[in-house]
JSON list of C-alpha atoms in Angstrom, two decimals:
[
{"chain": "U", "resi": 2, "resn": "MET", "atom": "CA", "xyz": [-17.18, 3.96, -10.53]},
{"chain": "U", "resi": 3, "resn": "ILE", "atom": "CA", "xyz": [-15.29, 2.22, -7.74]},
{"chain": "U", "resi": 4, "resn": "ASP", "atom": "CA", "xyz": [-16.22, 2.17, -4.07]},
{"chain": "U", "resi": 5, "resn": "PHE", "atom": "CA", "xyz": [-12.95, 2.36, -2.13]},
{"chain": "U", "resi": 6, "resn": "TYR", "atom": "CA", "xyz": [-13.05, 1.25, 1.50]},
{"chain": "U", "resi": 7, "resn": "TYR", "atom": "CA", "xyz": [-10.19, 3.09, 3.16]},
{"chain": "U", "resi": 8, "resn": "TRP", "atom": "CA", "xyz": [-8.49, 4.19, 6.34]},
{"chain": "U", "resi": 9, "resn": "PRO", "atom": "CA", "xyz": [-5.20, 6.17, 6.41]},
{"chain": "U", "resi": 10, "resn": "THR", "atom": "CA", "xyz": [-2.66, 3.38, 6.87]},
{"chain": "U", "resi": 11, "resn": "PRO", "atom": "CA", "xyz": [0.12, 2.12, 4.56]},
{"chain": "U", "resi": 12, "resn": "ASN", "atom": "CA", "xyz": [-2.16, -0.58, 3.16]},
{"chain": "U", "resi": 13, "resn": "GLY", "atom": "CA", "xyz": [-4.83, 2.00, 2.44]},
{"chain": "U", "resi": 14, "resn": "TRP", "atom": "CA", "xyz": [-2.30, 4.30, 0.80]},
{"chain": "U", "resi": 15, "resn": "LYS", "atom": "CA", "xyz": [-1.23, 1.58, -1.66]},
{"chain": "U", "resi": 16, "resn": "VAL", "atom": "CA", "xyz": [-4.63, 1.47, -3.31]},
{"chain": "U", "resi": 17, "resn": "ALA", "atom": "CA", "xyz": [-5.14, 5.23, -3.04]},
{"chain": "U", "resi": 18, "resn": "ILE", "atom": "CA", "xyz": [-1.91, 5.75, -4.98]},
{"chain": "U", "resi": 19, "resn": "MET", "atom": "CA", "xyz": [-3.02, 3.40, -7.76]},
{"chain": "U", "resi": 20, "resn": "LEU", "atom": "CA", "xyz": [-6.49, 4.92, -8.06]},
{"chain": "U", "resi": 21, "resn": "GLU", "atom": "CA", "xyz": [-5.03, 8.40, -8.34]},
{"chain": "U", "resi": 22, "resn": "GLU", "atom": "CA", "xyz": [-2.21, 7.42, -10.70]},
{"chain": "U", "resi": 23, "resn": "CYS", "atom": "CA", "xyz": [-4.77, 5.84, -13.03]},
{"chain": "U", "resi": 24, "resn": "SER", "atom": "CA", "xyz": [-7.21, 8.78, -12.73]},
{"chain": "U", "resi": 25, "resn": "LEU", "atom": "CA", "xyz": [-10.01, 6.36, -11.92]},
{"chain": "U", "resi": 26, "resn": "GLU", "atom": "CA", "xyz": [-13.28, 7.66, -10.61]},
{"chain": "U", "resi": 27, "resn": "TYR", "atom": "CA", "xyz": [-13.95, 6.42, -7.11]},
{"chain": "U", "resi": 28, "resn": "ARG", "atom": "CA", "xyz": [-15.96, 7.04, -4.01]},
{"chain": "U", "resi": 29, "resn": "MET", "atom": "CA", "xyz": [-14.04, 6.82, -0.74]},
{"chain": "U", "resi": 30, "resn": "ILE", "atom": "CA", "xyz": [-15.83, 5.08, 2.11]},
{"chain": "U", "resi": 31, "resn": "ARG", "atom": "CA", "xyz": [-14.06, 5.43, 5.43]},
{"chain": "U", "resi": 32, "resn": "VAL", "atom": "CA", "xyz": [-13.56, 2.27, 7.50]},
{"chain": "U", "resi": 33, "resn": "ASN", "atom": "CA", "xyz": [-12.71, 3.54, 10.96]},
{"chain": "U", "resi": 34, "resn": "ILE", "atom": "CA", "xyz": [-10.65, 0.65, 12.30]},
{"chain": "U", "resi": 35, "resn": "GLY", "atom": "CA", "xyz": [-10.35, 2.29, 15.72]},
{"chain": "U", "resi": 36, "resn": "ARG", "atom": "CA", "xyz": [-14.13, 2.26, 16.01]},
{"chain": "U", "resi": 37, "resn": "GLY", "atom": "CA", "xyz": [-14.50, -1.28, 14.72]},
{"chain": "U", "resi": 38, "resn": "ASP", "atom": "CA", "xyz": [-16.13, -0.54, 11.35]},
{"chain": "U", "resi": 39, "resn": "GLN", "atom": "CA", "xyz": [-14.18, -3.45, 9.85]},
{"chain": "U", "resi": 40, "resn": "PHE", "atom": "CA", "xyz": [-16.32, -5.92, 11.83]},
{"chain": "U", "resi": 41, "resn": "LYS", "atom": "CA", "xyz": [-19.67, -4.69, 10.54]},
{"chain": "U", "resi": 42, "resn": "PRO", "atom": "CA", "xyz": [-21.59, -7.32, 8.55]},
{"chain": "U", "resi": 43, "resn": "GLU", "atom": "CA", "xyz": [-21.87, -5.09, 5.49]},
{"chain": "U", "resi": 44, "resn": "PHE", "atom": "CA", "xyz": [-18.09, -4.72, 5.34]},
{"chain": "U", "resi": 45, "resn": "LEU", "atom": "CA", "xyz": [-17.43, -8.40, 6.04]},
{"chain": "U", "resi": 46, "resn": "ALA", "atom": "CA", "xyz": [-19.57, -9.21, 3.01]},
{"chain": "U", "resi": 47, "resn": "ILE", "atom": "CA", "xyz": [-16.93, -7.41, 0.94]},
{"chain": "U", "resi": 48, "resn": "SER", "atom": "CA", "xyz": [-13.80, -8.21, 2.96]},
{"chain": "U", "resi": 49, "resn": "PRO", "atom": "CA", "xyz": [-14.26, -11.48, 4.89]},
{"chain": "U", "resi": 50, "resn": "ASN", "atom": "CA", "xyz": [-10.87, -11.08, 6.58]},
{"chain": "U", "resi": 51, "resn": "ASN", "atom": "CA", "xyz": [-12.17, -7.87, 8.23]},
{"chain": "U", "resi": 52, "resn": "ARG", "atom": "CA", "xyz": [-9.29, -5.83, 6.88]},
{"chain": "U", "resi": 53, "resn": "MET", "atom": "CA", "xyz": [-9.24, -2.79, 4.68]},
{"chain": "U", "resi": 54, "resn": "PRO", "atom": "CA", "xyz": [-8.61, -1.77, 1.96]},
{"chain": "U", "resi": 55, "resn": "ALA", "atom": "CA", "xyz": [-11.28, -3.29, -0.22]},
{"chain": "U", "resi": 56, "resn": "ILE", "atom": "CA", "xyz": [-13.04, -2.14, -3.36]},
{"chain": "U", "resi": 57, "resn": "VAL", "atom": "CA", "xyz": [-16.26, -2.73, -5.24]},
{"chain": "U", "resi": 58, "resn": "ASP", "atom": "CA", "xyz": [-15.79, -2.17, -8.96]},
{"chain": "U", "resi": 59, "resn": "TYR", "atom": "CA", "xyz": [-18.96, -1.32, -10.88]},
{"chain": "U", "resi": 60, "resn": "ASP", "atom": "CA", "xyz": [-17.27, -1.12, -14.31]},
{"chain": "U", "resi": 61, "resn": "THR", "atom": "CA", "xyz": [-15.64, -4.52, -14.70]},
{"chain": "U", "resi": 62, "resn": "PRO", "atom": "CA", "xyz": [-14.99, -6.27, -18.03]},
{"chain": "U", "resi": 63, "resn": "LYS", "atom": "CA", "xyz": [-17.67, -8.61, -19.32]},
{"chain": "U", "resi": 64, "resn": "GLU", "atom": "CA", "xyz": [-15.66, -11.73, -18.51]},
{"chain": "U", "resi": 65, "resn": "PHE", "atom": "CA", "xyz": [-16.34, -11.10, -14.81]},
{"chain": "U", "resi": 66, "resn": "GLY", "atom": "CA", "xyz": [-20.06, -11.52, -15.42]},
{"chain": "U", "resi": 67, "resn": "ASP", "atom": "CA", "xyz": [-22.90, -9.24, -14.48]},
{"chain": "U", "resi": 68, "resn": "GLY", "atom": "CA", "xyz": [-22.99, -7.04, -11.42]},
{"chain": "U", "resi": 69, "resn": "PRO", "atom": "CA", "xyz": [-20.37, -5.31, -9.30]},
{"chain": "U", "resi": 70, "resn": "LEU", "atom": "CA", "xyz": [-17.11, -7.04, -8.37]},
{"chain": "U", "resi": 71, "resn": "SER", "atom": "CA", "xyz": [-15.83, -6.90, -4.80]},
{"chain": "U", "resi": 72, "resn": "ILE", "atom": "CA", "xyz": [-12.11, -7.40, -4.14]},
{"chain": "U", "resi": 73, "resn": "PHE", "atom": "CA", "xyz": [-10.27, -7.58, -0.83]},
{"chain": "U", "resi": 74, "resn": "GLU", "atom": "CA", "xyz": [-6.53, -7.73, -0.05]},
{"chain": "U", "resi": 75, "resn": "SER", "atom": "CA", "xyz": [-4.36, -4.85, -1.27]},
{"chain": "U", "resi": 76, "resn": "GLY", "atom": "CA", "xyz": [-2.21, -6.97, -3.58]},
{"chain": "U", "resi": 77, "resn": "ALA", "atom": "CA", "xyz": [-5.23, -8.46, -5.33]},
{"chain": "U", "resi": 78, "resn": "ILE", "atom": "CA", "xyz": [-6.70, -4.96, -5.74]},
{"chain": "U", "resi": 79, "resn": "LEU", "atom": "CA", "xyz": [-3.50, -3.63, -7.28]},
{"chain": "U", "resi": 80, "resn": "ILE", "atom": "CA", "xyz": [-3.33, -6.50, -9.76]},
{"chain": "U", "resi": 81, "resn": "HIS", "atom": "CA", "xyz": [-6.99, -6.02, -10.70]},
{"chain": "U", "resi": 82, "resn": "LEU", "atom": "CA", "xyz": [-6.56, -2.30, -11.29]},
{"chain": "U", "resi": 83, "resn": "ALA", "atom": "CA", "xyz": [-3.36, -2.83, -13.28]},
{"chain": "U", "resi": 84, "resn": "GLU", "atom": "CA", "xyz": [-5.05, -5.38, -15.53]},
{"chain": "U", "resi": 85, "resn": "ARG", "atom": "CA", "xyz": [-8.20, -3.27, -15.81]},
{"chain": "U", "resi": 86, "resn": "THR", "atom": "CA", "xyz": [-6.29, -0.20, -16.96]},
{"chain": "U", "resi": 87, "resn": "GLY", "atom": "CA", "xyz": [-3.30, -1.79, -18.67]},
{"chain": "U", "resi": 88, "resn": "ARG", "atom": "CA", "xyz": [-1.00, 0.39, -16.57]},
{"chain": "U", "resi": 89, "resn": "PHE", "atom": "CA", "xyz": [1.78, -0.02, -14.01]},
{"chain": "U", "resi": 90, "resn": "MET", "atom": "CA", "xyz": [2.39, -3.72, -14.60]},
{"chain": "U", "resi": 91, "resn": "PRO", "atom": "CA", "xyz": [4.66, -5.00, -17.39]},
{"chain": "U", "resi": 92, "resn": "GLN", "atom": "CA", "xyz": [2.95, -6.64, -20.32]},
{"chain": "U", "resi": 93, "resn": "SER", "atom": "CA", "xyz": [5.69, -9.20, -21.05]},
{"chain": "U", "resi": 94, "resn": "ARG", "atom": "CA", "xyz": [5.49, -12.53, -19.25]},
{"chain": "U", "resi": 95, "resn": "ARG", "atom": "CA", "xyz": [8.95, -12.06, -17.74]},
{"chain": "U", "resi": 96, "resn": "GLY", "atom": "CA", "xyz": [8.11, -8.55, -16.60]},
{"chain": "U", "resi": 97, "resn": "ARG", "atom": "CA", "xyz": [4.80, -9.67, -15.13]},
{"chain": "U", "resi": 98, "resn": "LYS", "atom": "CA", "xyz": [6.57, -12.49, -13.30]},
{"chain": "U", "resi": 99, "resn": "GLU", "atom": "CA", "xyz": [9.02, -10.04, -11.72]},
{"chain": "U", "resi": 100, "resn": "CYS", "atom": "CA", "xyz": [6.22, -7.65, -10.81]},
{"chain": "U", "resi": 101, "resn": "LEU", "atom": "CA", "xyz": [4.28, -10.38, -9.03]},
{"chain": "U", "resi": 102, "resn": "GLU", "atom": "CA", "xyz": [7.41, -11.58, -7.23]},
{"chain": "U", "resi": 103, "resn": "TRP", "atom": "CA", "xyz": [8.06, -8.16, -5.74]},
{"chain": "U", "resi": 104, "resn": "LEU", "atom": "CA", "xyz": [4.40, -7.51, -5.01]},
{"chain": "U", "resi": 105, "resn": "PHE", "atom": "CA", "xyz": [4.13, -10.81, -3.14]},
{"chain": "U", "resi": 106, "resn": "TRP", "atom": "CA", "xyz": [7.41, -10.07, -1.38]},
{"chain": "U", "resi": 107, "resn": "GLN", "atom": "CA", "xyz": [5.88, -6.89, -0.03]},
{"chain": "U", "resi": 108, "resn": "VAL", "atom": "CA", "xyz": [2.61, -8.41, 1.11]},
{"chain": "U", "resi": 109, "resn": "GLY", "atom": "CA", "xyz": [4.39, -11.40, 2.67]},
{"chain": "U", "resi": 110, "resn": "ASN", "atom": "CA", "xyz": [7.51, -9.76, 4.12]},
{"chain": "U", "resi": 111, "resn": "LEU", "atom": "CA", "xyz": [7.98, -6.00, 4.21]},
{"chain": "U", "resi": 112, "resn": "GLY", "atom": "CA", "xyz": [4.42, -5.13, 5.16]},
{"chain": "U", "resi": 113, "resn": "PRO", "atom": "CA", "xyz": [3.81, -7.77, 7.84]},
{"chain": "U", "resi": 114, "resn": "MET", "atom": "CA", "xyz": [7.20, -7.19, 9.49]},
{"chain": "U", "resi": 115, "resn": "ALA", "atom": "CA", "xyz": [6.69, -3.43, 9.55]},
{"chain": "U", "resi": 116, "resn": "GLY", "atom": "CA", "xyz": [3.13, -3.91, 10.77]},
{"chain": "U", "resi": 117, "resn": "GLN", "atom": "CA", "xyz": [4.19, -6.12, 13.66]},
{"chain": "U", "resi": 118, "resn": "LEU", "atom": "CA", "xyz": [7.00, -3.70, 14.55]},
{"chain": "U", "resi": 119, "resn": "SER", "atom": "CA", "xyz": [4.48, -0.86, 14.53]},
{"chain": "U", "resi": 120, "resn": "HIS", "atom": "CA", "xyz": [2.32, -2.79, 17.00]},
{"chain": "U", "resi": 121, "resn": "PHE", "atom": "CA", "xyz": [5.15, -3.10, 19.52]},
{"chain": "U", "resi": 122, "resn": "VAL", "atom": "CA", "xyz": [6.35, 0.47, 18.93]},
{"chain": "U", "resi": 123, "resn": "ASN", "atom": "CA", "xyz": [2.96, 2.15, 19.10]},
{"chain": "U", "resi": 124, "resn": "TYR", "atom": "CA", "xyz": [0.38, -0.01, 20.83]},
{"chain": "U", "resi": 125, "resn": "ALA", "atom": "CA", "xyz": [1.67, -2.86, 23.00]},
{"chain": "U", "resi": 126, "resn": "GLN", "atom": "CA", "xyz": [1.49, -2.15, 26.70]},
{"chain": "U", "resi": 127, "resn": "GLY", "atom": "CA", "xyz": [4.62, -2.76, 28.78]},
{"chain": "U", "resi": 128, "resn": "GLU", "atom": "CA", "xyz": [8.07, -3.81, 27.64]},
{"chain": "U", "resi": 129, "resn": "HIS", "atom": "CA", "xyz": [8.53, -6.55, 25.04]},
{"chain": "U", "resi": 130, "resn": "PRO", "atom": "CA", "xyz": [12.24, -6.51, 24.19]},
{"chain": "U", "resi": 131, "resn": "TYR", "atom": "CA", "xyz": [12.31, -9.89, 22.41]},
{"chain": "U", "resi": 132, "resn": "SER", "atom": "CA", "xyz": [9.31, -9.12, 20.20]},
{"chain": "U", "resi": 133, "resn": "HIS", "atom": "CA", "xyz": [10.44, -5.59, 19.45]},
{"chain": "U", "resi": 134, "resn": "LYS", "atom": "CA", "xyz": [13.93, -6.74, 18.47]},
{"chain": "U", "resi": 135, "resn": "ARG", "atom": "CA", "xyz": [12.63, -9.61, 16.36]},
{"chain": "U", "resi": 136, "resn": "TYR", "atom": "CA", "xyz": [10.44, -7.41, 14.19]},
{"chain": "U", "resi": 137, "resn": "ALA", "atom": "CA", "xyz": [12.90, -4.53, 14.10]},
{"chain": "U", "resi": 138, "resn": "ASP", "atom": "CA", "xyz": [15.55, -6.93, 12.82]},
{"chain": "U", "resi": 139, "resn": "GLU", "atom": "CA", "xyz": [13.18, -8.39, 10.23]},
{"chain": "U", "resi": 140, "resn": "TYR", "atom": "CA", "xyz": [12.16, -4.94, 9.04]},
{"chain": "U", "resi": 141, "resn": "ASN", "atom": "CA", "xyz": [15.82, -4.00, 8.78]},
{"chain": "U", "resi": 142, "resn": "ARG", "atom": "CA", "xyz": [16.47, -7.19, 6.80]},
{"chain": "U", "resi": 143, "resn": "CYS", "atom": "CA", "xyz": [13.65, -6.37, 4.38]},
{"chain": "U", "resi": 144, "resn": "LEU", "atom": "CA", "xyz": [15.05, -2.90, 3.83]},
{"chain": "U", "resi": 145, "resn": "GLY", "atom": "CA", "xyz": [18.36, -4.56, 3.03]},
{"chain": "U", "resi": 146, "resn": "VAL", "atom": "CA", "xyz": [16.67, -6.71, 0.38]},
{"chain": "U", "resi": 147, "resn": "LEU", "atom": "CA", "xyz": [15.17, -3.59, -1.17]},
{"chain": "U", "resi": 148, "resn": "GLU", "atom": "CA", "xyz": [18.50, -1.75, -0.90]},
{"chain": "U", "resi": 149, "resn": "ARG", "atom": "CA", "xyz": [20.23, -4.40, -2.98]},
{"chain": "U", "resi": 150, "resn": "ARG", "atom": "CA", "xyz": [17.43, -4.45, -5.53]},
{"chain": "U", "resi": 151, "resn": "LEU", "atom": "CA", "xyz": [17.67, -0.68, -6.02]},
{"chain": "U", "resi": 152, "resn": "ALA", "atom": "CA", "xyz": [21.47, -0.61, -6.33]},
{"chain": "U", "resi": 153, "resn": "ASP", "atom": "CA", "xyz": [21.44, -0.21, -10.12]},
{"chain": "U", "resi": 154, "resn": "ARG", "atom": "CA", "xyz": [17.92, 0.99, -10.88]},
{"chain": "U", "resi": 155, "resn": "ASP", "atom": "CA", "xyz": [15.52, 3.83, -10.15]},
{"chain": "U", "resi": 156, "resn": "PHE", "atom": "CA", "xyz": [12.52, 1.61, -9.44]},
{"chain": "U", "resi": 157, "resn": "ILE", "atom": "CA", "xyz": [11.93, -1.93, -8.26]},
{"chain": "U", "resi": 158, "resn": "LEU", "atom": "CA", "xyz": [11.26, -2.97, -11.88]},
{"chain": "U", "resi": 159, "resn": "ASP", "atom": "CA", "xyz": [12.51, -1.25, -15.01]},
{"chain": "U", "resi": 160, "resn": "ASP", "atom": "CA", "xyz": [9.73, 1.33, -14.70]},
{"chain": "U", "resi": 161, "resn": "TYR", "atom": "CA", "xyz": [7.48, 2.64, -11.93]},
{"chain": "U", "resi": 162, "resn": "SER", "atom": "CA", "xyz": [4.89, -0.02, -11.13]},
{"chain": "U", "resi": 163, "resn": "ILE", "atom": "CA", "xyz": [2.51, -1.46, -8.58]},
{"chain": "U", "resi": 164, "resn": "ALA", "atom": "CA", "xyz": [5.56, -3.06, -6.95]},
{"chain": "U", "resi": 165, "resn": "ASP", "atom": "CA", "xyz": [6.75, 0.45, -5.99]},
{"chain": "U", "resi": 166, "resn": "MET", "atom": "CA", "xyz": [3.27, 1.54, -4.93]},
{"chain": "U", "resi": 167, "resn": "ALA", "atom": "CA", "xyz": [2.98, -1.47, -2.62]},
{"chain": "U", "resi": 168, "resn": "SER", "atom": "CA", "xyz": [6.35, -1.08, -0.90]},
{"chain": "U", "resi": 169, "resn": "TRP", "atom": "CA", "xyz": [6.69, 2.69, -0.72]},
{"chain": "U", "resi": 170, "resn": "PRO", "atom": "CA", "xyz": [4.15, 3.34, 2.08]},
{"chain": "U", "resi": 171, "resn": "TRP", "atom": "CA", "xyz": [5.90, 0.84, 4.34]},
{"chain": "U", "resi": 172, "resn": "VAL", "atom": "CA", "xyz": [9.23, 2.61, 3.80]},
{"chain": "U", "resi": 173, "resn": "LEU", "atom": "CA", "xyz": [7.68, 6.02, 4.29]},
{"chain": "U", "resi": 174, "resn": "ILE", "atom": "CA", "xyz": [7.04, 5.15, 7.95]},
{"chain": "U", "resi": 175, "resn": "ALA", "atom": "CA", "xyz": [10.58, 3.90, 8.69]},
{"chain": "U", "resi": 176, "resn": "LYS", "atom": "CA", "xyz": [11.54, 6.82, 10.92]},
{"chain": "U", "resi": 177, "resn": "PRO", "atom": "CA", "xyz": [8.47, 6.59, 13.20]},
{"chain": "U", "resi": 178, "resn": "LEU", "atom": "CA", "xyz": [9.28, 2.90, 13.58]},
{"chain": "U", "resi": 179, "resn": "GLY", "atom": "CA", "xyz": [12.75, 3.79, 14.82]},
{"chain": "U", "resi": 180, "resn": "GLN", "atom": "CA", "xyz": [14.57, 2.71, 11.66]},
{"chain": "U", "resi": 181, "resn": "PRO", "atom": "CA", "xyz": [16.81, 5.39, 10.09]},
{"chain": "U", "resi": 182, "resn": "LEU", "atom": "CA", "xyz": [17.52, 5.00, 6.41]},
{"chain": "U", "resi": 183, "resn": "ASP", "atom": "CA", "xyz": [21.14, 6.14, 6.66]},
{"chain": "U", "resi": 184, "resn": "GLU", "atom": "CA", "xyz": [22.41, 2.61, 6.03]},
{"chain": "U", "resi": 185, "resn": "PHE", "atom": "CA", "xyz": [20.08, 2.25, 3.04]},
{"chain": "U", "resi": 186, "resn": "PRO", "atom": "CA", "xyz": [20.99, 5.10, 0.65]},
{"chain": "U", "resi": 187, "resn": "ASN", "atom": "CA", "xyz": [19.34, 3.48, -2.37]},
{"chain": "U", "resi": 188, "resn": "VAL", "atom": "CA", "xyz": [16.11, 2.99, -0.48]},
{"chain": "U", "resi": 189, "resn": "SER", "atom": "CA", "xyz": [16.27, 6.56, 0.81]},
{"chain": "U", "resi": 190, "resn": "ARG", "atom": "CA", "xyz": [16.80, 7.92, -2.71]},
{"chain": "U", "resi": 191, "resn": "TRP", "atom": "CA", "xyz": [13.91, 5.84, -4.07]},
{"chain": "U", "resi": 192, "resn": "ARG", "atom": "CA", "xyz": [11.62, 6.88, -1.21]},
{"chain": "U", "resi": 193, "resn": "ASP", "atom": "CA", "xyz": [12.32, 10.57, -1.72]},
{"chain": "U", "resi": 194, "resn": "MET", "atom": "CA", "xyz": [12.14, 10.42, -5.51]},
{"chain": "U", "resi": 195, "resn": "ILE", "atom": "CA", "xyz": [8.69, 8.83, -5.50]},
{"chain": "U", "resi": 196, "resn": "LYS", "atom": "CA", "xyz": [7.43, 11.19, -2.84]},
{"chain": "U", "resi": 197, "resn": "GLN", "atom": "CA", "xyz": [8.71, 14.29, -4.63]},
{"chain": "U", "resi": 198, "resn": "TYR", "atom": "CA", "xyz": [8.05, 13.53, -8.25]},
{"chain": "U", "resi": 199, "resn": "ARG", "atom": "CA", "xyz": [5.03, 11.23, -8.29]},
{"chain": "U", "resi": 200, "resn": "LEU", "atom": "CA", "xyz": [2.93, 11.51, -5.19]},
{"chain": "U", "resi": 201, "resn": "THR", "atom": "CA", "xyz": [2.94, 15.11, -4.01]},
{"chain": "U", "resi": 202, "resn": "HIS", "atom": "CA", "xyz": [0.05, 16.06, -6.27]},
{"chain": "U", "resi": 203, "resn": "HIS", "atom": "CA", "xyz": [-1.75, 12.72, -6.02]},
{"chain": "U", "resi": 204, "resn": "ILE", "atom": "CA", "xyz": [-2.08, 11.70, -2.38]},
{"chain": "U", "resi": 205, "resn": "GLY", "atom": "CA", "xyz": [-0.39, 14.45, -0.41]},
{"chain": "U", "resi": 206, "resn": "GLY", "atom": "CA", "xyz": [-3.69, 15.21, 1.28]},
{"chain": "U", "resi": 207, "resn": "LEU", "atom": "CA", "xyz": [-4.18, 11.57, 2.25]},
{"chain": "U", "resi": 208, "resn": "LEU", "atom": "CA", "xyz": [-0.74, 11.40, 3.85]},
{"chain": "U", "resi": 209, "resn": "ALA", "atom": "CA", "xyz": [-1.32, 14.64, 5.71]},
{"chain": "U", "resi": 210, "resn": "ASP", "atom": "CA", "xyz": [-4.65, 13.20, 6.75]},
{"chain": "U", "resi": 211, "resn": "HIS", "atom": "CA", "xyz": [-2.81, 10.37, 8.50]},
{"chain": "U", "resi": 212, "resn": "ASP", "atom": "CA", "xyz": [-0.64, 12.89, 10.35]},
{"chain": "U", "resi": 213, "resn": "ARG", "atom": "CA", "xyz": [-3.76, 14.70, 11.55]},
{"chain": "U", "resi": 214, "resn": "ARG", "atom": "CA", "xyz": [-5.29, 11.38, 12.70]},
{"chain": "U", "resi": 215, "resn": "GLY", "atom": "CA", "xyz": [-8.31, 12.43, 10.71]},
{"chain": "U", "resi": 216, "resn": "VAL", "atom": "CA", "xyz": [-10.55, 10.87, 8.13]},
{"chain": "U", "resi": 217, "resn": "GLY", "atom": "CA", "xyz": [-9.83, 10.09, 4.51]},
{"chain": "U", "resi": 218, "resn": "VAL", "atom": "CA", "xyz": [-10.23, 12.83, 1.95]},
{"chain": "U", "resi": 219, "resn": "ALA", "atom": "CA", "xyz": [-10.63, 11.75, -1.64]},
{"chain": "U", "resi": 220, "resn": "ARG", "atom": "CA", "xyz": [-8.63, 13.93, -4.01]},
{"chain": "U", "resi": 221, "resn": "ASN", "atom": "CA", "xyz": [-8.90, 14.72, -7.69]},
{"chain": "U", "resi": 222, "resn": "HIS", "atom": "CA", "xyz": [-11.26, 12.09, -9.10]},
{"chain": "U", "resi": 223, "resn": "GLY", "atom": "CA", "xyz": [-12.62, 10.76, -5.83]},
{"chain": "U", "resi": 224, "resn": "ARG", "atom": "CA", "xyz": [-15.18, 11.89, -3.33]},
{"chain": "U", "resi": 225, "resn": "HIS", "atom": "CA", "xyz": [-15.77, 10.68, 0.18]},
{"chain": "U", "resi": 226, "resn": "ASP", "atom": "CA", "xyz": [-18.70, 9.52, 2.26]}
]
């Protein structure tokens, strides 16, 4: 069993996708970031950076020692789940290297730039033309990096992987951020293909949940508190 600390944001979706793709049993625990749940001492004990998602894994391999294992940061969670299940990360050293490169690219570039852009699009009071343009340009640049990567392939790696799961949620929200995908046809194709063929039956309810501004609903193998 895994306790999954979640709120419907792109970072939360990353881990939700992996849990559902791997058919892992989990319990969803909502972390209402608008209400400040992320600052509660019991959550900080799991995620000291006061950010979700986070997990507590109660079925870890013996080499982790006795007792449950808490993990914070979405990239670290994805790597843990990939290694735990043997799925969605290449087994070869070269393939693993590429997977980690693109995973770290997302957590260090695509996600932060989109997140900062979202702040100035959705939350900042008043006009901030310099800040808005800076992050819009950086988000556009990141989409260009992904566009070139996808020019001759269906997925970021040879096969669908945690690299796709990490980046896809941050591309899903391009239109609300004011970034059309017309100039990025490879990214648009990849976005739609994953949404249509892989995720509709896995996390469709979680994505709709975000649109409703509601709470997380665990699907298939999960349940929520």
